[in-house]
């Protein structure tokens, strides 16, 4: 099956290089990295052959000792069953084939190896996307791709099962960031290396009238005095490479203990007062 080209990889690398040169805004990466560290502490296992996939190794590279750093290319440079831990860090939204990325990670894991993924979820930049779309539709009568598509939590969680991973877990961490205005928000996105790198993006500058209208709409709907708010959603995915001795989920209806007994409360039928 041919996968449609979502990302202009050359443009993405240019955006990242410019962000590095001008001072990378890495606060979301740092937040994600700290969360990943906490989750690894909770696993309470010593990993001896970790691999980390990232477009910003300078932020993530020193998180674990003896980690193999892998660029977030479409074909990941991972050996089969070579790692007991794979971390896919803040890059899945730029993948043309997200399920293919997870399958490659699963194949790189040893039996009972752990995959941890952190990336942007569907609520990320919802305000900006809505305002840009309305402004462009009003002024030009059409829409153009501007923000990389980001999947919802439920959809991302189902990808783990499709990739053949066991014991899948998906959860989310929303983060609201305050900006002094519309332009500082756009500047911050460029400083994150998250400028528009979509293959089908406009190849000429956006009309100033579109950006001005988007700024008006943003201030009207998402402003608080002289500040604007932007939502970023970090999604965390956890899955294990299948192994014979792993715990297995119970078959539905096979429970032998009532929930009411476990909670120490009196069970009531539906509709009881």
PDB file of N, CA and C in Angstrom, residues 53-119:
ATOM      1  N   UNK A  53      13.993   7.813  19.714  1.00  0.00           N
ATOM      2  CA  UNK A  53      13.712   8.401  18.405  1.00  0.00           C
ATOM      3  C   UNK A  53      13.301   9.846  18.607  1.00  0.00           C
ATOM      4  N   UNK A  54      14.037  10.764  17.997  1.00  0.00           N
ATOM      5  CA  UNK A  54      13.746  12.179  18.224  1.00  0.00           C
ATOM      6  C   UNK A  54      14.337  13.024  17.117  1.00  0.00           C
ATOM      7  N   UNK A  55      13.663  14.128  16.826  1.00  0.00           N
ATOM      8  CA  UNK A  55      14.221  15.134  15.930  1.00  0.00           C
ATOM      9  C   UNK A  55      15.083  16.144  16.657  1.00  0.00           C
ATOM     10  N   UNK A  56      15.115  16.062  18.002  1.00  0.00           N
ATOM     11  CA  UNK A  56      15.899  16.990  18.815  1.00  0.00           C
ATOM     12  C   UNK A  56      16.726  16.208  19.830  1.00  0.00           C
ATOM     13  N   UNK A  57      17.754  15.503  19.379  1.00  0.00           N
ATOM     14  CA  UNK A  57      18.566  14.699  20.298  1.00  0.00           C
ATOM     15  C   UNK A  57      19.273  15.527  21.359  1.00  0.00           C
ATOM     16  N   UNK A  58      19.481  16.830  21.094  1.00  0.00           N
ATOM     17  CA  UNK A  58      20.142  17.669  22.094  1.00  0.00           C
ATOM     18  C   UNK A  58      19.288  17.845  23.344  1.00  0.00           C
ATOM     19  N   UNK A  59      17.983  17.664  23.214  1.00  0.00           N
ATOM     20  CA  UNK A  59      17.083  17.770  24.366  1.00  0.00           C
ATOM     21  C   UNK A  59      16.931  16.424  25.060  1.00  0.00           C
ATOM     22  N   UNK A  60      16.876  15.348  24.290  1.00  0.00           N
ATOM     23  CA  UNK A  60      16.539  14.031  24.817  1.00  0.00           C
ATOM     24  C   UNK A  60      17.735  13.103  25.018  1.00  0.00           C
ATOM     25  N   UNK A  61      18.848  13.429  24.387  1.00  0.00           N
ATOM     26  CA  UNK A  61      19.934  12.459  24.295  1.00  0.00           C
ATOM     27  C   UNK A  61      20.548  12.005  25.595  1.00  0.00           C
ATOM     28  N   UNK A  62      20.515  12.860  26.633  1.00  0.00           N
ATOM     29  CA  UNK A  62      21.167  12.494  27.895  1.00  0.00           C
ATOM     30  C   UNK A  62      20.184  11.973  28.935  1.00  0.00           C
ATOM     31  N   UNK A  63      18.983  11.574  28.513  1.00  0.00           N
ATOM     32  CA  UNK A  63      17.982  11.147  29.483  1.00  0.00           C
ATOM     33  C   UNK A  63      18.337   9.822  30.129  1.00  0.00           C
ATOM     34  N   UNK A  64      18.888   8.897  29.355  1.00  0.00           N
ATOM     35  CA  UNK A  64      19.270   7.583  29.860  1.00  0.00           C
ATOM     36  C   UNK A  64      20.677   7.261  29.383  1.00  0.00           C
ATOM     37  N   UNK A  65      21.476   6.558  30.200  1.00  0.00           N
ATOM     38  CA  UNK A  65      22.815   6.175  29.740  1.00  0.00           C
ATOM     39  C   UNK A  65      22.739   5.086  28.680  1.00  0.00           C
ATOM     40  N   UNK A  66      23.744   5.091  27.808  1.00  0.00           N
ATOM     41  CA  UNK A  66      23.903   4.045  26.788  1.00  0.00           C
ATOM     42  C   UNK A  66      22.717   3.980  25.830  1.00  0.00           C
ATOM     43  N   UNK A  67      22.086   5.138  25.585  1.00  0.00           N
ATOM     44  CA  UNK A  67      20.930   5.177  24.693  1.00  0.00           C
ATOM     45  C   UNK A  67      21.382   5.369  23.249  1.00  0.00           C
ATOM     46  N   UNK A  68      20.799   4.596  22.366  1.00  0.00           N
ATOM     47  CA  UNK A  68      21.047   4.774  20.930  1.00  0.00           C
ATOM     48  C   UNK A  68      20.050   5.796  20.405  1.00  0.00           C
ATOM     49  N   UNK A  69      20.558   6.899  19.850  1.00  0.00           N
ATOM     50  CA  UNK A  69      19.711   7.967  19.333  1.00  0.00           C
ATOM     51  C   UNK A  69      19.422   7.702  17.851  1.00  0.00           C
ATOM     52  N   UNK A  70      18.155   7.753  17.501  1.00  0.00           N
ATOM     53  CA  UNK A  70      17.714   7.419  16.148  1.00  0.00           C
ATOM     54  C   UNK A  70      16.913   8.592  15.578  1.00  0.00           C
ATOM     55  N   UNK A  71      17.250   9.089  14.389  1.00  0.00           N
ATOM     56  CA  UNK A  71      16.451  10.164  13.777  1.00  0.00           C
ATOM     57  C   UNK A  71      15.036   9.683  13.468  1.00  0.00           C
ATOM     58  N   UNK A  72      14.092  10.625  13.453  1.00  0.00           N
ATOM     59  CA  UNK A  72      12.687  10.269  13.226  1.00  0.00           C
ATOM     60  C   UNK A  72      12.369  10.210  11.732  1.00  0.00           C
ATOM     61  N   UNK A  73      13.129   9.420  10.992  1.00  0.00           N
ATOM     62  CA  UNK A  73      12.881   9.225   9.571  1.00  0.00           C
ATOM     63  C   UNK A  73      11.683   8.299   9.378  1.00  0.00           C
ATOM     64  N   UNK A  74      11.186   8.226   8.151  1.00  0.00           N
ATOM     65  CA  UNK A  74      10.076   7.310   7.881  1.00  0.00           C
ATOM     66  C   UNK A  74      10.513   5.861   8.079  1.00  0.00           C
ATOM     67  N   UNK A  75      11.735   5.528   7.676  1.00  0.00           N
ATOM     68  CA  UNK A  75      12.299   4.203   7.945  1.00  0.00           C
ATOM     69  C   UNK A  75      13.284   4.344   9.101  1.00  0.00           C
ATOM     70  N   UNK A  76      12.915   3.839  10.246  1.00  0.00           N
ATOM     71  CA  UNK A  76      13.718   4.018  11.452  1.00  0.00           C
ATOM     72  C   UNK A  76      14.934   3.096  11.430  1.00  0.00           C
ATOM     73  N   UNK A  77      16.058   3.628  11.855  1.00  0.00           N
ATOM     74  CA  UNK A  77      17.313   2.872  11.875  1.00  0.00           C
ATOM     75  C   UNK A  77      17.388   2.037  13.156  1.00  0.00           C
ATOM     76  N   UNK A  78      16.544   0.999  13.203  1.00  0.00           N
ATOM     77  CA  UNK A  78      16.446   0.138  14.379  1.00  0.00           C
ATOM     78  C   UNK A  78      16.644  -1.319  13.968  1.00  0.00           C
ATOM     79  N   UNK A  79      17.464  -2.046  14.717  1.00  0.00           N
ATOM     80  CA  UNK A  79      17.639  -3.464  14.466  1.00  0.00           C
ATOM     81  C   UNK A  79      16.513  -4.276  15.077  1.00  0.00           C
ATOM     82  N   UNK A  80      16.186  -5.406  14.476  1.00  0.00           N
ATOM     83  CA  UNK A  80      15.094  -6.238  14.974  1.00  0.00           C
ATOM     84  C   UNK A  80      15.470  -6.871  16.308  1.00  0.00           C
ATOM     85  N   UNK A  81      14.547  -6.801  17.280  1.00  0.00           N
ATOM     86  CA  UNK A  81      14.719  -7.325  18.650  1.00  0.00           C
ATOM     87  C   UNK A  81      16.053  -6.881  19.262  1.00  0.00           C
ATOM     88  N   UNK A  82      16.437  -5.627  19.026  1.00  0.00           N
ATOM     89  CA  UNK A  82      17.731  -5.128  19.491  1.00  0.00           C
ATOM     90  C   UNK A  82      17.644  -4.351  20.799  1.00  0.00           C
ATOM     91  N   UNK A  83      16.421  -3.979  21.233  1.00  0.00           N
ATOM     92  CA  UNK A  83      16.298  -3.064  22.366  1.00  0.00           C
ATOM     93  C   UNK A  83      15.256  -3.555  23.365  1.00  0.00           C
ATOM     94  N   UNK A  84      15.517  -3.281  24.637  1.00  0.00           N
ATOM     95  CA  UNK A  84      14.515  -3.593  25.662  1.00  0.00           C
ATOM     96  C   UNK A  84      13.648  -2.382  25.999  1.00  0.00           C
ATOM     97  N   UNK A  85      13.990  -1.220  25.435  1.00  0.00           N
ATOM     98  CA  UNK A  85      13.199  -0.006  25.617  1.00  0.00           C
ATOM     99  C   UNK A  85      13.332   0.851  24.373  1.00  0.00           C
ATOM    100  N   UNK A  86      12.211   1.316  23.845  1.00  0.00           N
ATOM    101  CA  UNK A  86      12.208   2.277  22.740  1.00  0.00           C
ATOM    102  C   UNK A  86      11.319   3.445  23.149  1.00  0.00           C
ATOM    103  N   UNK A  87      11.856   4.659  23.024  1.00  0.00           N
ATOM    104  CA  UNK A  87      11.106   5.881  23.314  1.00  0.00           C
ATOM    105  C   UNK A  87      10.970   6.659  22.015  1.00  0.00           C
ATOM    106  N   UNK A  88       9.739   6.966  21.645  1.00  0.00           N
ATOM    107  CA  UNK A  88       9.464   7.768  20.446  1.00  0.00           C
ATOM    108  C   UNK A  88       9.013   9.140  20.945  1.00  0.00           C
ATOM    109  N   UNK A  89       9.850  10.162  20.733  1.00  0.00           N
ATOM    110  CA  UNK A  89       9.700  11.420  21.446  1.00  0.00           C
ATOM    111  C   UNK A  89       9.309  12.581  20.543  1.00  0.00           C
ATOM    112  N   UNK A  90       8.063  13.026  20.637  1.00  0.00           N
ATOM    113  CA  UNK A  90       7.585  14.297  20.089  1.00  0.00           C
ATOM    114  C   UNK A  90       7.771  14.414  18.571  1.00  0.00           C
ATOM    115  N   UNK A  91       7.575  13.324  17.855  1.00  0.00           N
ATOM    116  CA  UNK A  91       7.779  13.374  16.406  1.00  0.00           C
ATOM    117  C   UNK A  91       6.718  12.615  15.628  1.00  0.00           C
ATOM    118  N   UNK A  92       5.808  11.921  16.297  1.00  0.00           N
ATOM    119  CA  UNK A  92       4.867  11.064  15.583  1.00  0.00           C
ATOM    120  C   UNK A  92       3.929  11.861  14.681  1.00  0.00           C
ATOM    121  N   UNK A  93       3.633  13.120  15.040  1.00  0.00           N
ATOM    122  CA  UNK A  93       2.702  13.912  14.240  1.00  0.00           C
ATOM    123  C   UNK A  93       3.269  14.294  12.876  1.00  0.00           C
ATOM    124  N   UNK A  94       4.581  14.162  12.681  1.00  0.00           N
ATOM    125  CA  UNK A  94       5.177  14.451  11.385  1.00  0.00           C
ATOM    126  C   UNK A  94       5.360  13.198  10.535  1.00  0.00           C
ATOM    127  N   UNK A  95       4.966  12.049  11.042  1.00  0.00           N
ATOM    128  CA  UNK A  95       5.148  10.806  10.295  1.00  0.00           C
ATOM    129  C   UNK A  95       4.062  10.643   9.235  1.00  0.00           C
ATOM    130  N   UNK A  96       4.453  10.268   8.034  1.00  0.00           N
ATOM    131  CA  UNK A  96       3.467   9.963   6.996  1.00  0.00           C
ATOM    132  C   UNK A  96       2.643   8.736   7.381  1.00  0.00           C
ATOM    133  N   UNK A  97       3.257   7.794   8.096  1.00  0.00           N
ATOM    134  CA  UNK A  97       2.621   6.527   8.440  1.00  0.00           C
ATOM    135  C   UNK A  97       2.825   6.252   9.931  1.00  0.00           C
ATOM    136  N   UNK A  98       1.987   6.832  10.808  1.00  0.00           N
ATOM    137  CA  UNK A  98       2.178   6.632  12.255  1.00  0.00           C
ATOM    138  C   UNK A  98       2.126   5.166  12.668  1.00  0.00           C
ATOM    139  N   UNK A  99       1.193   4.391  12.116  1.00  0.00           N
ATOM    140  CA  UNK A  99       1.123   2.984  12.493  1.00  0.00           C
ATOM    141  C   UNK A  99       2.394   2.253  12.062  1.00  0.00           C
ATOM    142  N   UNK A 100       2.945   2.652  10.918  1.00  0.00           N
ATOM    143  CA  UNK A 100       4.207   2.063  10.480  1.00  0.00           C
ATOM    144  C   UNK A 100       5.348   2.363  11.437  1.00  0.00           C
ATOM    145  N   UNK A 101       5.344   3.565  12.009  1.00  0.00           N
ATOM    146  CA  UNK A 101       6.361   3.912  13.007  1.00  0.00           C
ATOM    147  C   UNK A 101       6.267   2.998  14.227  1.00  0.00           C
ATOM    148  N   UNK A 102       5.043   2.766  14.696  1.00  0.00           N
ATOM    149  CA  UNK A 102       4.863   1.921  15.877  1.00  0.00           C
ATOM    150  C   UNK A 102       5.211   0.465  15.579  1.00  0.00           C
ATOM    151  N   UNK A 103       4.886   0.000  14.384  1.00  0.00           N
ATOM    152  CA  UNK A 103       5.244  -1.371  14.001  1.00  0.00           C
ATOM    153  C   UNK A 103       6.766  -1.531  13.983  1.00  0.00           C
ATOM    154  N   UNK A 104       7.459  -0.552  13.436  1.00  0.00           N
ATOM    155  CA  UNK A 104       8.927  -0.609  13.427  1.00  0.00           C
ATOM    156  C   UNK A 104       9.490  -0.624  14.847  1.00  0.00           C
ATOM    157  N   UNK A 105       8.884   0.156  15.737  1.00  0.00           N
ATOM    158  CA  UNK A 105       9.325   0.168  17.135  1.00  0.00           C
ATOM    159  C   UNK A 105       9.075  -1.184  17.794  1.00  0.00           C
ATOM    160  N   UNK A 106       7.905  -1.768  17.547  1.00  0.00           N
ATOM    161  CA  UNK A 106       7.594  -3.068  18.143  1.00  0.00           C
ATOM    162  C   UNK A 106       8.575  -4.134  17.658  1.00  0.00           C
ATOM    163  N   UNK A 107       8.905  -4.115  16.377  1.00  0.00           N
ATOM    164  CA  UNK A 107       9.850  -5.101  15.853  1.00  0.00           C
ATOM    165  C   UNK A 107      11.239  -4.923  16.439  1.00  0.00           C
ATOM    166  N   UNK A 108      11.563  -3.695  16.848  1.00  0.00           N
ATOM    167  CA  UNK A 108      12.882  -3.443  17.432  1.00  0.00           C
ATOM    168  C   UNK A 108      12.983  -3.886  18.888  1.00  0.00           C
ATOM    169  N   UNK A 109      11.849  -4.209  19.501  1.00  0.00           N
ATOM    170  CA  UNK A 109      11.845  -4.579  20.916  1.00  0.00           C
ATOM    171  C   UNK A 109      12.115  -6.065  21.108  1.00  0.00           C
ATOM    172  N   UNK A 110      12.863  -6.362  22.147  1.00  0.00           N
ATOM    173  CA  UNK A 110      12.999  -7.731  22.607  1.00  0.00           C
ATOM    174  C   UNK A 110      11.674  -8.166  23.235  1.00  0.00           C
ATOM    175  N   UNK A 111      11.415  -9.466  23.369  1.00  0.00           N
ATOM    176  CA  UNK A 111      10.196  -9.893  24.070  1.00  0.00           C
ATOM    177  C   UNK A 111      10.094  -9.244  25.445  1.00  0.00           C
ATOM    178  N   UNK A 112       8.926  -8.741  25.759  1.00  0.00           N
ATOM    179  CA  UNK A 112       8.647  -8.024  27.002  1.00  0.00           C
ATOM    180  C   UNK A 112       9.388  -6.685  27.081  1.00  0.00           C
ATOM    181  N   UNK A 113       9.826  -6.167  25.930  1.00  0.00           N
ATOM    182  CA  UNK A 113      10.412  -4.831  25.889  1.00  0.00           C
ATOM    183  C   UNK A 113       9.324  -3.772  25.908  1.00  0.00           C
ATOM    184  N   UNK A 114       9.685  -2.571  26.323  1.00  0.00           N
ATOM    185  CA  UNK A 114       8.723  -1.487  26.549  1.00  0.00           C
ATOM    186  C   UNK A 114       8.846  -0.422  25.481  1.00  0.00           C
ATOM    187  N   UNK A 115       7.692  -0.003  24.943  1.00  0.00           N
ATOM    188  CA  UNK A 115       7.617   1.162  24.059  1.00  0.00           C
ATOM    189  C   UNK A 115       6.905   2.291  24.781  1.00  0.00           C
ATOM    190  N   UNK A 116       7.534   3.461  24.799  1.00  0.00           N
ATOM    191  CA  UNK A 116       6.932   4.683  25.327  1.00  0.00           C
ATOM    192  C   UNK A 116       6.913   5.723  24.210  1.00  0.00           C
ATOM    193  N   UNK A 117       5.743   6.251  23.938  1.00  0.00           N
ATOM    194  CA  UNK A 117       5.584   7.281  22.917  1.00  0.00           C
ATOM    195  C   UNK A 117       5.000   8.518  23.566  1.00  0.00           C
ATOM    196  N   UNK A 118       5.562   9.672  23.254  1.00  0.00           N
ATOM    197  CA  UNK A 118       4.952  10.928  23.651  1.00  0.00           C
ATOM    198  C   UNK A 118       4.882  11.817  22.425  1.00  0.00           C
ATOM    199  N   UNK A 119       3.729  12.427  22.224  1.00  0.00           N
ATOM    200  CA  UNK A 119       3.557  13.301  21.073  1.00  0.00           C
ATOM    201  C   UNK A 119       2.365  14.222  21.274  1.00  0.00           C
TER     202      UNK A 119
END
